[in-house]
Each structure stands twice: as structure tokens, then as C-alpha cells.
Amino acid sequence: MYLTDFEFNGKRLSDFGSIPCVINSSTGANEISMGADITWNTVKNNHSFNTSLVSSEYQDQYSLDAFEFCKNPCGDNHYYSDLEIRQIMRWLNREKFGKFKPIYKDGEVSDVYYVGSFNVKAISLGGDCIGFSVTFQSNSPYGFGKLCSYDFELNANEQVYIDCDSDRYGYLYPLVQITCKQDGIVSFINSNTKERPTLNNCKNGEIITFNGNTRIVTSSMESSHEYMYKDFSNVFPKIFCDEDNTENIISCSLPCDMHIEFTPVRKRGVF
């Protein structure tokens, strides 16, 4: 497996005429601090190993587990200009987290991505910048796969099936959106869980959104559903996966249109 490129916040390393590499220190090249190292202050979400970004600040810190990149040797110029250095710093060294996706030869592991940001050091030889050493800080101990998205038109208590191929056994908290087709009690049912997320006093045409990441429930009729948080069971929908069972049987107590989306875990490092 061979890393040939990477994408971060919609741009690729190759867009900057660069490729991943290993720069031999015996050549006399030195790492130079760019003076903009960031510390990301995070808080762990309930029932999840993921963290949310609370704030960020600039500090002088040393980082480990760096990887390097340089100009593509097929090009005419092997040094980075001052403008190119600034462009790379703007791209990678951000206070907010972005999506980082490694790209390998022949498209191997093409569905895995990570969320975080970079600290960056320039590599200098003879007073010129010949490359960069970068350290990526993720918001999670693992990566993520391609978004799984499902749409169903359900009768009351009609069952549908969702398969979860997450690399982490246990529960994922999806985003679930339910558009009610009659008045009554919305109860989300998964055969793999004992708890039933429930919202009372729902109306025909009301759109209920259970956001698993933020643990917030919202309604398209919040002005008329004024006691929504008293009506809510404070239990959120779950998707389950373990070694012997990846199938989730889903139903709803009311006829509805249901949208479900979640991102499976990928326990996969960057090579």
C-alpha cells in the first residue's frame, strides 16, 4: 500500500505540485518551526469516543508522528516560494477541523477519511524550503467510512432492514428524520435495542429530526409543539453492530417517511 496523495478541506496535495516523500536528514536538511502551531481544545461527546472542538489557540509545541511532502520531482522547480509556503499554511494549518482523506495507489482504502487539522514545519536546505513535515491531529481515535443514507416510506410498524458494517462493535447514533403522516405518538423501534425513542403529541406533516451527534431533537412545528421536550423520552435512535449481528430491523409506530444516515467507523491508520 502506497500513499500517493491526500485531500484536505476539498483540495489535494497534488494541487500544490507536491507528493508525499521521506526527506533524508543526512542531506543537511533542517526542520524549521513556522511559528503557528495550534492546540485544539476539545470535549468528548456523551456515549461516543468522538470529540467536538470547543476552542483553539496557538502555542509553541513539538509534535511526533509527522510525515513529509515535497515538490513533485517531475516539475522544473524543487523549491517552495514564499507565496507557495503561505498557500500551504493557509490550506493545512487551520483553527477549525476539516476532512482529511489519504489517497493511495490504485485507489486502495478509498472510503476512509479522518477529521482534524495540521501543524506544519518547513524543511530547509541551504536556505531554501524543499518540503514540509506535517502532523495531523484527529478528533477521534479512528477514521470513518462513506456516509450510509437510507430513505423509506413506511406504514405503521412496517419493518425495514439496515446493515451496519462498522469496525467498532456496539452502537452508532444516526441522524433520523421522520415525517409524520398522521397525528399520534412517534416511537422509533430497532430490534437490536431495548430502548424506544418516543415523542408524544406529533401532528400530521410534522418533521421530527433526531440528531445523534449533537443529541438534539427538533421539530418543524416547534411553535405549535411547545412542550416538545416534555413529550420527548430523551432516548435517541441507535444503530447496532457486533461480530455476529450487523442487521438492524427498523420500524415506526406511525405511518411516515423516514430518512436515516450514519457514518461507520473505520479502524484504519494512515500508511
Coordinates of C-alpha atoms in Angstrom, one line a residue, residues 22 31 78 109-110 131 139 146-147 170 193:
V22 CA 10.7 10.9 3.0
E31 CA 13.1 21.4 10.2
H78 CA 12.1 21.8 -6.5
V109 CA -8.9 2.2 1.1
S110 CA -10.6 5.0 -0.9
G131 CA 9.5 20.4 1.8
N139 CA -10.9 14.5 16.6
K146 CA -18.6 6.5 3.4
L147 CA -21.9 8.0 4.7
G170 CA -21.7 -1.5 19.7
T193 CA -32.2 -2.2 21.2

